[in-house]
Amino acid sequence: MIRTLLFVTLFVPAIALAQPTPPGFSSYVVGMMTRGEAELPAGASAAELQKAHLAHLTAMWEDGLLLASGPIGDRGPLGGVLIFADDRALVETRVAEDPLVKAGGLVVSLTRWMGPSDIGAGYKKWAADNPGTPDQMRTYQLVLMRATPKALPMTPDEQRAHLLHMDAMAKAGHLVTAGPMLEPGDLAGIFVFATGAAEADRLAASDPAVKAGKMSVTRHPWMVAEGVLPKSFKVPVP
């Protein structure tokens, strides 16, 4: 019960506590990729820089640091999302070494997050069993939940209603990954839906915390290799 209540508390925005995570969940470092301000070279030089960037991501994955990565497909400011193992200092060092970051063409904003355990495990096993086989890509719907001025406090009934809604979506197979942020900021949590865009919008908007005006949501199509994200997870409802 203590760990379940911790999850409930942590899904309120901007509360960071160094406590054990609930069963079935782990802590991660999430990187939000946006375009940098530097003017990058064009033509062959740009292609080489992009190739070096992808090689750097591959090296971090081979080292077990990068667990999930993929581009955002709506051509907005957010260009991609990375999920790392929870070693903030090492992640900061390795991200700073990215050729695109060093060139000023890419900015990666890092924050800690709690999500279902074993993110990336299914893909790692598939890659080991199928060397040289091209990835099977899938588009998910990434929903970022942000605090509004009405966010705090959330009553125990509101918290429970929020988790029950998550639980129903997870049991139906619509919500495959979700969890709260572990560092202060207006970003409260992340949902990942295995549905179409319209259905993800409907499900996110029907969240009791969103309907009450305590959280707002933005959705982005996120392309990730099959097996990176779990097919299901259990929401710790008290």
Coordinates of N, CA and C in Angstrom, one line a residue:
M1 N 0.8 -1.2 0.0 CA 0.0 0.0 0.0 C 0.9 1.3 0.0
I2 N 2.0 1.3 0.7 CA 2.8 2.4 0.8 C 3.3 2.8 -0.6
R3 N 3.8 1.7 -1.4 CA 4.3 2.0 -2.7 C 3.2 2.5 -3.7
T4 N 2.0 1.9 -3.5 CA 0.9 2.4 -4.3 C 0.5 3.8 -4.1
L5 N 0.5 4.2 -2.8 CA 0.2 5.6 -2.5 C 1.3 6.5 -3.0
L6 N 2.5 6.0 -3.0 CA 3.6 6.8 -3.6 C 3.4 7.1 -5.0
F7 N 2.9 6.1 -5.8 CA 2.6 6.4 -7.2 C 1.5 7.4 -7.3
V8 N 0.5 7.3 -6.5 CA -0.6 8.2 -6.6 C -0.1 9.6 -6.3
T9 N 0.7 9.8 -5.3 CA 1.2 11.1 -4.9 C 2.1 11.6 -6.1
L10 N 2.9 10.8 -6.6 CA 3.9 11.2 -7.7 C 3.2 11.6 -8.9
F11 N 2.0 11.2 -9.2 CA 1.3 11.6 -10.4 C 0.7 13.0 -10.3
V12 N 1.0 13.6 -9.2 CA 0.7 15.1 -9.0 C 1.9 15.8 -9.5
P13 N 1.7 16.9 -10.4 CA 2.9 17.5 -11.0 C 3.9 18.1 -10.0
A14 N 5.2 18.0 -10.5 CA 6.3 18.7 -9.8 C 6.6 18.3 -8.4
I15 N 6.3 17.0 -8.1 CA 6.7 16.5 -6.8 C 7.8 15.4 -7.1
A16 N 9.0 15.6 -6.6 CA 10.1 14.7 -6.8 C 10.5 14.1 -5.4
L17 N 10.3 12.8 -5.3 CA 10.6 12.2 -4.0 C 11.6 11.0 -4.3
A18 N 12.6 10.9 -3.4 CA 13.6 9.8 -3.6 C 13.0 8.6 -2.8
Q19 N 12.1 7.9 -3.3 CA 11.4 6.8 -2.7 C 11.4 5.6 -3.6
P20 N 11.2 4.4 -3.0 CA 11.0 3.2 -3.9 C 9.9 3.4 -4.9
T21 N 10.0 2.8 -6.1 CA 9.0 2.8 -7.1 C 8.0 1.7 -6.8
P22 N 6.8 1.8 -7.3 CA 5.8 0.7 -7.1 C 6.3 -0.6 -7.9
P23 N 5.8 -1.8 -7.5 CA 6.2 -3.0 -8.2 C 5.8 -2.9 -9.7
G24 N 6.7 -3.3 -10.5 CA 6.4 -3.3 -12.0 C 6.8 -2.0 -12.6
F25 N 7.4 -1.0 -11.9 CA 7.8 0.2 -12.4 C 9.3 0.5 -12.1
S26 N 9.9 1.3 -13.0 CA 11.3 1.7 -12.8 C 11.5 3.2 -13.1
S27 N 12.6 3.7 -12.6 CA 12.9 5.1 -12.9 C 13.8 5.2 -14.2
Y28 N 13.6 6.2 -15.0 CA 14.3 6.4 -16.2 C 14.7 7.9 -16.3
V29 N 15.6 8.2 -17.3 CA 15.9 9.6 -17.7 C 15.3 9.7 -19.1
V30 N 14.4 10.7 -19.3 CA 13.8 11.0 -20.6 C 14.5 12.2 -21.2
G31 N 14.8 12.1 -22.5 CA 15.3 13.2 -23.3 C 14.3 13.7 -24.3
M32 N 14.0 15.0 -24.3 CA 13.1 15.6 -25.3 C 14.0 16.3 -26.3
M33 N 14.0 16.0 -27.5 CA 14.9 16.5 -28.6 C 14.2 17.7 -29.3
T34 N 14.8 18.8 -29.4 CA 14.3 19.9 -30.1 C 15.5 20.5 -31.0
R35 N 15.1 21.2 -32.0 CA 16.1 21.8 -32.9 C 17.0 22.9 -32.2
G36 N 18.3 22.9 -32.4 CA 19.1 23.9 -31.9 C 19.1 25.1 -32.7
E37 N 19.8 26.2 -32.3 CA 19.8 27.5 -33.0 C 20.9 27.6 -34.0
A38 N 21.9 26.7 -34.0 CA 23.0 26.8 -34.9 C 22.6 26.5 -36.4
E39 N 23.2 27.2 -37.3 CA 23.0 26.9 -38.7 C 23.9 25.8 -39.1
L40 N 23.3 24.7 -39.5 CA 24.0 23.5 -39.9 C 24.4 23.5 -41.3
P41 N 25.5 22.7 -41.7 CA 25.9 22.6 -43.1 C 24.8 21.9 -43.9
A42 N 24.8 22.1 -45.2 CA 23.9 21.5 -46.1 C 24.6 20.4 -46.9
G43 N 23.8 19.7 -47.7 CA 24.4 18.7 -48.6 C 25.0 17.5 -47.9
A44 N 26.2 17.1 -48.4 CA 26.9 15.9 -47.9 C 27.3 16.1 -46.5
S45 N 27.7 17.3 -46.1 CA 28.1 17.5 -44.7 C 27.0 17.3 -43.7
A46 N 25.8 17.7 -44.1 CA 24.6 17.5 -43.2 C 24.3 16.0 -43.1
A47 N 24.5 15.3 -44.2 CA 24.2 13.9 -44.2 C 25.2 13.1 -43.3
E48 N 26.5 13.6 -43.3 CA 27.5 13.0 -42.5 C 27.2 13.2 -41.0
L49 N 26.8 14.5 -40.7 CA 26.5 14.8 -39.3 C 25.3 14.0 -38.8
Q50 N 24.3 13.8 -39.6 CA 23.1 13.0 -39.2 C 23.5 11.6 -39.0
K51 N 24.4 11.1 -39.9 CA 24.9 9.7 -39.8 C 25.7 9.5 -38.5
A52 N 26.5 10.5 -38.1 CA 27.3 10.4 -36.9 C 26.3 10.5 -35.7
H53 N 25.3 11.3 -35.8 CA 24.3 11.3 -34.7 C 23.6 10.0 -34.5
L54 N 23.2 9.3 -35.6 CA 22.6 8.0 -35.4 C 23.5 7.0 -34.9
A55 N 24.8 7.1 -35.3 CA 25.8 6.1 -34.8 C 26.0 6.3 -33.3
H56 N 25.9 7.5 -32.9 CA 26.1 7.8 -31.4 C 24.9 7.2 -30.7
L57 N 23.7 7.4 -31.2 CA 22.6 6.8 -30.5 C 22.7 5.2 -30.5
T58 N 23.2 4.6 -31.6 CA 23.4 3.2 -31.6 C 24.4 2.8 -30.6
A59 N 25.5 3.5 -30.4 CA 26.5 3.2 -29.4 C 26.0 3.3 -28.0
M60 N 25.1 4.2 -27.7 CA 24.5 4.3 -26.4 C 23.6 3.2 -26.2
W61 N 22.9 2.7 -27.2 CA 22.0 1.6 -27.1 C 22.8 0.3 -26.8
E62 N 23.9 0.1 -27.6 CA 24.7 -1.0 -27.4 C 25.3 -1.1 -26.0
D63 N 25.6 0.1 -25.4 CA 26.1 0.1 -24.1 C 25.1 -0.1 -23.0
G64 N 23.8 -0.2 -23.4 CA 22.8 -0.4 -22.4 C 22.3 0.9 -21.8
L65 N 22.7 2.0 -22.3 CA 22.3 3.3 -21.7 C 21.0 3.8 -22.3
L66 N 20.9 3.7 -23.6 CA 19.7 4.2 -24.3 C 18.8 3.0 -24.5
L67 N 17.5 3.1 -24.0 CA 16.6 2.0 -24.0 C 15.5 2.2 -25.1
A68 N 15.2 3.4 -25.5 CA 14.2 3.6 -26.4 C 14.4 5.0 -27.1
S69 N 14.1 5.0 -28.4 CA 14.3 6.3 -29.1 C 13.4 6.3 -30.4
G70 N 13.0 7.4 -30.8 CA 12.2 7.5 -32.0 C 11.8 9.0 -32.3
P71 N 11.5 9.2 -33.6 CA 11.2 10.6 -34.0 C 9.7 10.9 -33.8
I72 N 9.4 12.2 -33.6 CA 8.1 12.7 -33.5 C 7.6 13.0 -35.0
G73 N 6.4 12.7 -35.3 CA 6.0 12.8 -36.7 C 5.2 14.0 -37.1
D74 N 5.0 14.9 -36.2 CA 4.1 16.1 -36.5 C 4.8 17.3 -36.9
R75 N 6.1 17.3 -37.0 CA 7.0 18.4 -37.5 C 6.8 19.6 -36.7
G76 N 6.6 19.5 -35.4 CA 6.5 20.6 -34.5 C 7.9 20.8 -33.8
P77 N 7.9 21.6 -32.8 CA 9.2 21.9 -32.1 C 9.8 20.6 -31.5
L78 N 9.0 19.7 -31.0 CA 9.5 18.4 -30.5 C 9.9 17.5 -31.6
G79 N 11.2 17.1 -31.7 CA 11.6 16.3 -32.9 C 11.7 14.9 -32.6
G80 N 11.9 14.5 -31.3 CA 12.1 13.1 -30.9 C 12.1 12.9 -29.4
V81 N 12.0 11.7 -29.0 CA 12.0 11.4 -27.6 C 13.0 10.2 -27.3
L82 N 13.8 10.3 -26.3 CA 14.7 9.2 -25.9 C 14.4 8.8 -24.5
I83 N 14.6 7.5 -24.2 CA 14.4 7.0 -22.8 C 15.7 6.3 -22.5
F84 N 16.3 6.7 -21.4 CA 17.6 6.2 -20.9 C 17.4 5.4 -19.6
A85 N 18.4 4.6 -19.3 CA 18.5 4.0 -18.0 C 18.8 5.2 -17.0
D86 N 18.4 5.0 -15.7 CA 18.4 6.0 -14.7 C 19.8 6.3 -14.2
D87 N 20.7 6.8 -15.0 CA 22.0 7.3 -14.6 C 22.2 8.7 -15.1
R88 N 21.7 9.7 -14.4 CA 21.6 11.0 -14.9 C 22.9 11.6 -15.3
A89 N 23.9 11.4 -14.5 CA 25.3 12.0 -14.7 C 25.8 11.4 -16.0
L90 N 25.8 10.1 -16.2 CA 26.3 9.4 -17.4 C 25.5 9.9 -18.6
V91 N 24.2 9.9 -18.5 CA 23.4 10.4 -19.6 C 23.7 11.8 -20.1
E92 N 23.9 12.7 -19.1 CA 24.3 14.0 -19.5 C 25.6 14.1 -20.2
T93 N 26.6 13.3 -19.8 CA 27.9 13.2 -20.4 C 27.8 12.7 -21.8
R94 N 27.1 11.6 -22.0 CA 27.0 11.0 -23.3 C 26.2 11.8 -24.3
V95 N 25.1 12.4 -23.8 CA 24.3 13.3 -24.7 C 25.1 14.5 -25.2
A96 N 25.9 15.0 -24.3 CA 26.8 16.2 -24.7 C 27.8 15.8 -25.7
E97 N 28.1 14.5 -25.9 CA 29.0 14.1 -26.9 C 28.4 13.8 -28.2
D98 N 27.1 13.9 -28.3 CA 26.4 13.7 -29.6 C 26.9 14.7 -30.6
P99 N 27.3 14.3 -31.8 CA 27.8 15.2 -32.8 C 26.8 16.3 -33.2
L100 N 25.5 16.0 -33.2 CA 24.5 17.1 -33.5 C 24.4 18.1 -32.4
V101 N 24.5 17.5 -31.2 CA 24.4 18.4 -30.0 C 25.7 19.3 -29.9
K102 N 26.8 18.7 -30.2 CA 28.1 19.5 -30.2 C 28.1 20.6 -31.3
A103 N 27.4 20.3 -32.4 CA 27.4 21.3 -33.5 C 26.3 22.3 -33.3
G104 N 25.5 22.2 -32.2 CA 24.5 23.2 -31.9 C 23.2 23.0 -32.7
G105 N 23.1 21.9 -33.4 CA 21.9 21.7 -34.2 C 20.8 20.9 -33.5
L106 N 21.1 20.4 -32.3 CA 20.2 19.6 -31.5 C 20.3 20.0 -30.0
V107 N 19.1 20.1 -29.4 CA 19.1 20.3 -27.9 C 18.3 19.1 -27.3
V108 N 18.9 18.5 -26.3 CA 18.2 17.4 -25.6 C 18.0 17.8 -24.2
S109 N 16.7 18.0 -23.8 CA 16.3 18.4 -22.4 C 16.0 17.1 -21.7
L110 N 16.7 17.0 -20.5 CA 16.6 15.8 -19.7 C 15.8 16.0 -18.5
T111 N 15.0 14.9 -18.1 CA 14.3 14.9 -16.9 C 14.1 13.5 -16.5
R112 N 13.8 13.2 -15.2 CA 13.6 11.9 -14.7 C 12.1 11.5 -14.7
W113 N 11.8 10.3 -15.0 CA 10.5 9.8 -15.2 C 10.3 8.4 -14.6
M114 N 9.1 8.0 -14.1 CA 8.9 6.7 -13.7 C 7.9 6.0 -14.6
G115 N 8.3 4.9 -15.2 CA 7.4 4.2 -16.1 C 7.5 2.7 -15.9
P116 N 6.7 1.9 -16.7 CA 6.8 0.4 -16.6 C 8.2 -0.1 -16.7
S117 N 8.5 -1.1 -16.0 CA 9.8 -1.8 -16.0 C 10.0 -2.5 -17.4
D118 N 11.2 -2.7 -17.7 CA 11.6 -3.5 -18.9 C 11.4 -2.8 -20.2
I119 N 11.3 -1.4 -20.2 CA 11.2 -0.7 -21.5 C 12.5 -1.0 -22.3
G120 N 12.4 -1.4 -23.5 CA 13.5 -1.8 -24.4 C 13.9 -3.2 -24.3
A121 N 13.4 -4.0 -23.3 CA 13.9 -5.4 -23.2 C 13.4 -6.2 -24.3
G122 N 12.1 -6.1 -24.8 CA 11.6 -6.9 -25.8 C 12.3 -6.7 -27.1
Y123 N 12.7 -5.4 -27.4 CA 13.4 -5.1 -28.7 C 14.8 -5.6 -28.6
K124 N 15.4 -5.5 -27.5 CA 16.8 -6.0 -27.3 C 16.9 -7.5 -27.6
K125 N 15.9 -8.2 -27.1 CA 15.9 -9.7 -27.3 C 15.7 -10.0 -28.8
W126 N 14.7 -9.2 -29.4 CA 14.4 -9.4 -30.8 C 15.6 -9.1 -31.7
A127 N 16.3 -8.0 -31.4 CA 17.5 -7.6 -32.1 C 18.6 -8.7 -32.0
A128 N 18.8 -9.3 -30.8 CA 19.8 -10.3 -30.7 C 19.4 -11.6 -31.5
D129 N 18.1 -11.9 -31.6 CA 17.7 -13.1 -32.3 C 17.6 -12.9 -33.8
N130 N 17.6 -11.6 -34.2 CA 17.4 -11.3 -35.6 C 18.5 -10.3 -36.1
P131 N 19.8 -10.7 -36.0 CA 20.8 -9.7 -36.4 C 20.7 -9.3 -37.8
G132 N 20.9 -8.0 -38.1 CA 20.8 -7.5 -39.4 C 19.5 -7.3 -40.0
T133 N 18.4 -7.7 -39.3 CA 17.1 -7.5 -39.8 C 16.6 -6.1 -39.5
P134 N 16.0 -5.4 -40.5 CA 15.5 -4.0 -40.3 C 14.5 -4.0 -39.2
D135 N 14.5 -2.9 -38.4 CA 13.5 -2.7 -37.4 C 12.1 -2.7 -37.9
Q136 N 11.2 -3.2 -37.2 CA 9.7 -3.1 -37.5 C 9.2 -1.9 -36.7
M137 N 9.0 -0.8 -37.5 CA 8.6 0.5 -36.8 C 7.1 0.5 -36.6
R138 N 6.7 1.2 -35.5 CA 5.3 1.4 -35.2 C 5.1 2.8 -34.7
T139 N 3.9 3.4 -35.1 CA 3.6 4.7 -34.6 C 2.7 4.6 -33.4
Y140 N 3.1 5.1 -32.3 CA 2.3 5.3 -31.1 C 1.8 6.7 -31.0
Q141 N 0.9 7.0 -30.0 CA 0.5 8.3 -29.7 C 1.1 8.7 -28.3
L142 N 2.0 9.7 -28.3 CA 2.6 10.1 -27.1 C 1.9 11.3 -26.6
V143 N 1.4 11.2 -25.4 CA 0.6 12.3 -24.8 C 1.4 12.9 -23.6
L144 N 1.7 14.1 -23.6 CA 2.3 14.8 -22.5 C 1.3 15.5 -21.6
M145 N 1.3 15.2 -20.4 CA 0.3 15.8 -19.4 C 1.1 16.9 -18.6
R146 N 0.5 18.1 -18.7 CA 1.1 19.2 -18.0 C 0.2 19.8 -16.9
A147 N 0.8 20.3 -15.9 CA 0.0 20.9 -14.8 C -0.6 22.2 -15.3
T148 N -1.8 22.5 -14.8 CA -2.4 23.8 -15.0 C -2.3 24.6 -13.6
P149 N -2.7 25.9 -13.6 CA -2.7 26.6 -12.4 C -3.6 26.0 -11.3
K150 N -4.6 25.1 -11.8 CA -5.5 24.5 -10.8 C -5.0 23.1 -10.4
A151 N -3.8 22.8 -10.7 CA -3.3 21.4 -10.5 C -3.3 20.9 -9.1
L152 N -2.8 21.8 -8.1 CA -2.7 21.4 -6.8 C -3.7 22.1 -5.9
P153 N -4.2 21.5 -4.9 CA -4.0 20.1 -4.5 C -5.1 19.2 -5.3
M154 N -4.7 18.0 -5.5 CA -5.6 17.0 -6.0 C -6.1 16.2 -4.8
T155 N -7.4 16.0 -4.6 CA -7.9 15.3 -3.5 C -7.7 13.8 -3.7
P156 N -7.8 13.0 -2.6 CA -7.6 11.5 -2.8 C -8.6 11.0 -3.8
D157 N -9.8 11.5 -3.8 CA -10.8 11.0 -4.7 C -10.4 11.3 -6.2
E158 N -9.9 12.5 -6.4 CA -9.5 12.9 -7.7 C -8.3 12.0 -8.2
Q159 N -7.4 11.7 -7.3 CA -6.2 10.9 -7.6 C -6.6 9.5 -8.0
R160 N -7.6 9.0 -7.2 CA -8.0 7.6 -7.4 C -8.8 7.5 -8.8
A161 N -9.6 8.5 -9.1 CA -10.3 8.5 -10.3 C -9.4 8.6 -11.5
H162 N -8.3 9.4 -11.3 CA -7.3 9.5 -12.4 C -6.6 8.1 -12.6
L163 N -6.3 7.4 -11.6 CA -5.6 6.1 -11.7 C -6.6 5.0 -12.2
L164 N -7.9 5.1 -11.8 CA -8.8 4.1 -12.3 C -9.0 4.3 -13.8
H165 N -9.0 5.6 -14.3 CA -9.1 5.8 -15.7 C -7.9 5.2 -16.4
M166 N -6.7 5.4 -15.9 CA -5.5 4.8 -16.5 C -5.6 3.3 -16.5
D167 N -6.1 2.7 -15.4 CA -6.2 1.3 -15.3 C -7.2 0.7 -16.3
A168 N -8.3 1.4 -16.6 CA -9.3 0.9 -17.6 C -8.7 1.0 -19.0
M169 N -7.9 2.1 -19.3 CA -7.3 2.2 -20.6 C -6.2 1.1 -20.8
A170 N -5.5 0.8 -19.7 CA -4.4 -0.2 -19.8 C -5.0 -1.6 -20.0
K171 N -6.1 -1.9 -19.2 CA -6.7 -3.2 -19.4 C -7.3 -3.4 -20.7
A172 N -7.8 -2.3 -21.4 CA -8.4 -2.4 -22.7 C -7.3 -2.5 -23.8
G173 N -6.0 -2.4 -23.4 CA -4.9 -2.4 -24.4 C -4.7 -1.1 -25.1
H174 N -5.3 -0.1 -24.7 CA -5.1 1.2 -25.4 C -3.9 1.9 -24.8
L175 N -3.7 1.9 -23.5 CA -2.6 2.6 -22.9 C -1.5 1.6 -22.6
V176 N -0.3 1.7 -23.2 CA 0.7 0.7 -23.1 C 1.9 1.2 -22.2
T177 N 2.0 2.4 -22.0 CA 3.0 3.0 -21.1 C 2.5 4.3 -20.5
A178 N 2.8 4.5 -19.2 CA 2.4 5.7 -18.5 C 3.1 5.8 -17.2
G179 N 3.3 7.1 -16.8 CA 3.9 7.3 -15.5 C 4.2 8.7 -15.2
P180 N 4.5 9.1 -14.0 CA 4.8 10.5 -13.6 C 6.2 10.9 -13.8
M181 N 6.4 12.2 -13.9 CA 7.7 12.8 -13.9 C 8.2 12.8 -12.5
L182 N 9.5 12.7 -12.3 CA 10.2 12.6 -11.0 C 11.0 13.9 -10.6
E183 N 10.9 14.9 -11.5 CA 11.6 16.2 -11.2 C 10.6 17.3 -11.3
P184 N 10.8 18.4 -10.6 CA 9.9 19.6 -10.7 C 9.8 20.1 -12.1
G185 N 8.6 20.6 -12.4 CA 8.4 21.2 -13.7 C 6.9 21.1 -14.0
D186 N 6.5 21.8 -15.1 CA 5.0 21.7 -15.4 C 4.6 20.4 -16.0
L187 N 5.6 19.7 -16.6 CA 5.3 18.4 -17.2 C 5.0 17.4 -16.1
A188 N 3.8 16.9 -16.0 CA 3.3 16.0 -14.9 C 3.5 14.5 -15.2
G189 N 3.4 14.1 -16.5 CA 3.5 12.7 -16.8 C 3.4 12.4 -18.3
I190 N 3.6 11.2 -18.6 CA 3.6 10.7 -20.0 C 2.7 9.6 -20.2
F191 N 1.8 9.6 -21.2 CA 1.0 8.5 -21.6 C 1.5 8.1 -23.0
V192 N 1.5 6.8 -23.3 CA 1.7 6.3 -24.7 C 0.6 5.4 -25.0
F193 N -0.1 5.7 -26.1 CA -1.3 5.0 -26.5 C -1.0 4.2 -27.8
A194 N -1.5 2.9 -27.8 CA -1.4 2.1 -29.0 C -2.7 2.2 -29.8
T195 N -3.1 3.4 -30.1 CA -4.4 3.6 -30.8 C -4.1 4.6 -31.9
G196 N -5.1 5.0 -32.7 CA -5.0 6.0 -33.6 C -5.1 7.4 -32.9
A197 N -4.8 8.4 -33.7 CA -4.7 9.8 -33.1 C -6.1 10.2 -32.5
A198 N -7.2 10.0 -33.2 CA -8.5 10.5 -32.7 C -8.8 9.8 -31.4
E199 N -8.6 8.5 -31.3 CA -8.9 7.7 -30.1 C -8.0 8.1 -28.9
A200 N -6.8 8.4 -29.2 CA -5.9 8.9 -28.1 C -6.3 10.2 -27.6
D201 N -6.7 11.1 -28.5 CA -7.3 12.4 -28.1 C -8.5 12.2 -27.2
R202 N -9.4 11.4 -27.6 CA -10.6 11.1 -26.8 C -10.3 10.6 -25.5
L203 N -9.4 9.6 -25.4 CA -9.1 9.0 -24.1 C -8.4 9.9 -23.2
A204 N -7.5 10.7 -23.7 CA -6.7 11.6 -22.9 C -7.7 12.7 -22.4
A205 N -8.6 13.2 -23.2 CA -9.5 14.3 -22.8 C -10.5 13.8 -21.8
S206 N -10.7 12.5 -21.7 CA -11.7 11.9 -20.8 C -11.1 11.6 -19.4
D207 N -9.8 11.9 -19.3 CA -9.1 11.7 -18.0 C -9.8 12.6 -17.0
P208 N -10.1 12.1 -15.8 CA -10.8 13.0 -14.8 C -10.0 14.3 -14.4
A209 N -8.6 14.1 -14.4 CA -7.8 15.3 -14.0 C -7.8 16.3 -15.1
V210 N -7.9 15.8 -16.4 CA -8.0 16.8 -17.5 C -9.4 17.4 -17.5
K211 N -10.5 16.6 -17.3 CA -11.8 17.2 -17.3 C -12.0 18.2 -16.2
A212 N -11.3 18.0 -15.1 CA -11.4 18.9 -14.0 C -10.5 20.2 -14.2
G213 N -9.8 20.2 -15.3 CA -8.9 21.4 -15.5 C -7.6 21.4 -14.8
K214 N -7.2 20.3 -14.2 CA -6.0 20.2 -13.4 C -4.8 19.8 -14.2
M215 N -5.0 19.2 -15.3 CA -4.0 18.9 -16.3 C -4.4 19.2 -17.7
S216 N -3.5 19.6 -18.5 CA -3.7 19.8 -20.0 C -2.9 18.7 -20.7
V217 N -3.3 18.4 -21.9 CA -2.6 17.4 -22.7 C -2.2 17.9 -24.1
T218 N -1.1 17.4 -24.6 CA -0.7 17.6 -26.0 C -0.3 16.2 -26.5
R219 N -0.6 15.9 -27.7 CA -0.4 14.6 -28.3 C 0.6 14.8 -29.5
H220 N 1.4 13.8 -29.6 CA 2.4 13.7 -30.8 C 2.5 12.3 -31.3
P221 N 2.5 12.1 -32.6 CA 2.7 10.7 -33.1 C 4.2 10.4 -32.9
W222 N 4.5 9.2 -32.3 CA 5.9 8.9 -32.0 C 6.2 7.5 -32.6
M223 N 7.2 7.5 -33.5 CA 7.6 6.3 -34.1 C 8.7 5.5 -33.4
V224 N 8.4 4.3 -33.0 CA 9.3 3.5 -32.2 C 9.4 2.1 -32.8
A225 N 10.5 1.4 -32.6 CA 10.6 0.0 -33.1 C 9.7 -0.9 -32.3
E226 N 9.1 -1.8 -33.0 CA 8.3 -2.8 -32.3 C 9.1 -3.6 -31.3
G227 N 8.5 -3.8 -30.1 CA 9.2 -4.5 -29.0 C 9.8 -3.5 -28.0
V228 N 10.0 -2.3 -28.3 CA 10.6 -1.3 -27.4 C 9.7 -1.1 -26.2
L229 N 8.4 -0.9 -26.4 CA 7.5 -0.6 -25.4 C 6.7 -1.9 -25.0
P230 N 6.3 -2.0 -23.7 CA 5.6 -3.2 -23.3 C 4.2 -3.2 -23.9
K231 N 3.7 -4.4 -24.1 CA 2.3 -4.5 -24.6 C 1.2 -4.2 -23.6
S232 N 1.6 -4.3 -22.4 CA 0.6 -4.0 -21.3 C 1.4 -3.7 -20.0
F233 N 0.7 -3.1 -19.1 CA 1.3 -2.9 -17.7 C 0.2 -2.8 -16.7
K234 N 0.5 -2.9 -15.5 CA -0.5 -2.9 -14.4 C -0.4 -1.6 -13.7
V235 N -1.5 -0.9 -13.6 CA -1.6 0.4 -12.9 C -1.8 0.1 -11.4
P236 N -1.0 0.7 -10.5 CA -1.2 0.4 -9.1 C -2.3 1.3 -8.5
V237 N -3.5 0.8 -8.5 CA -4.6 1.5 -8.0 C -4.8 1.1 -6.5
P238 N -4.9 2.1 -5.6 CA -5.0 1.8 -4.2 C -6.4 1.2 -3.9

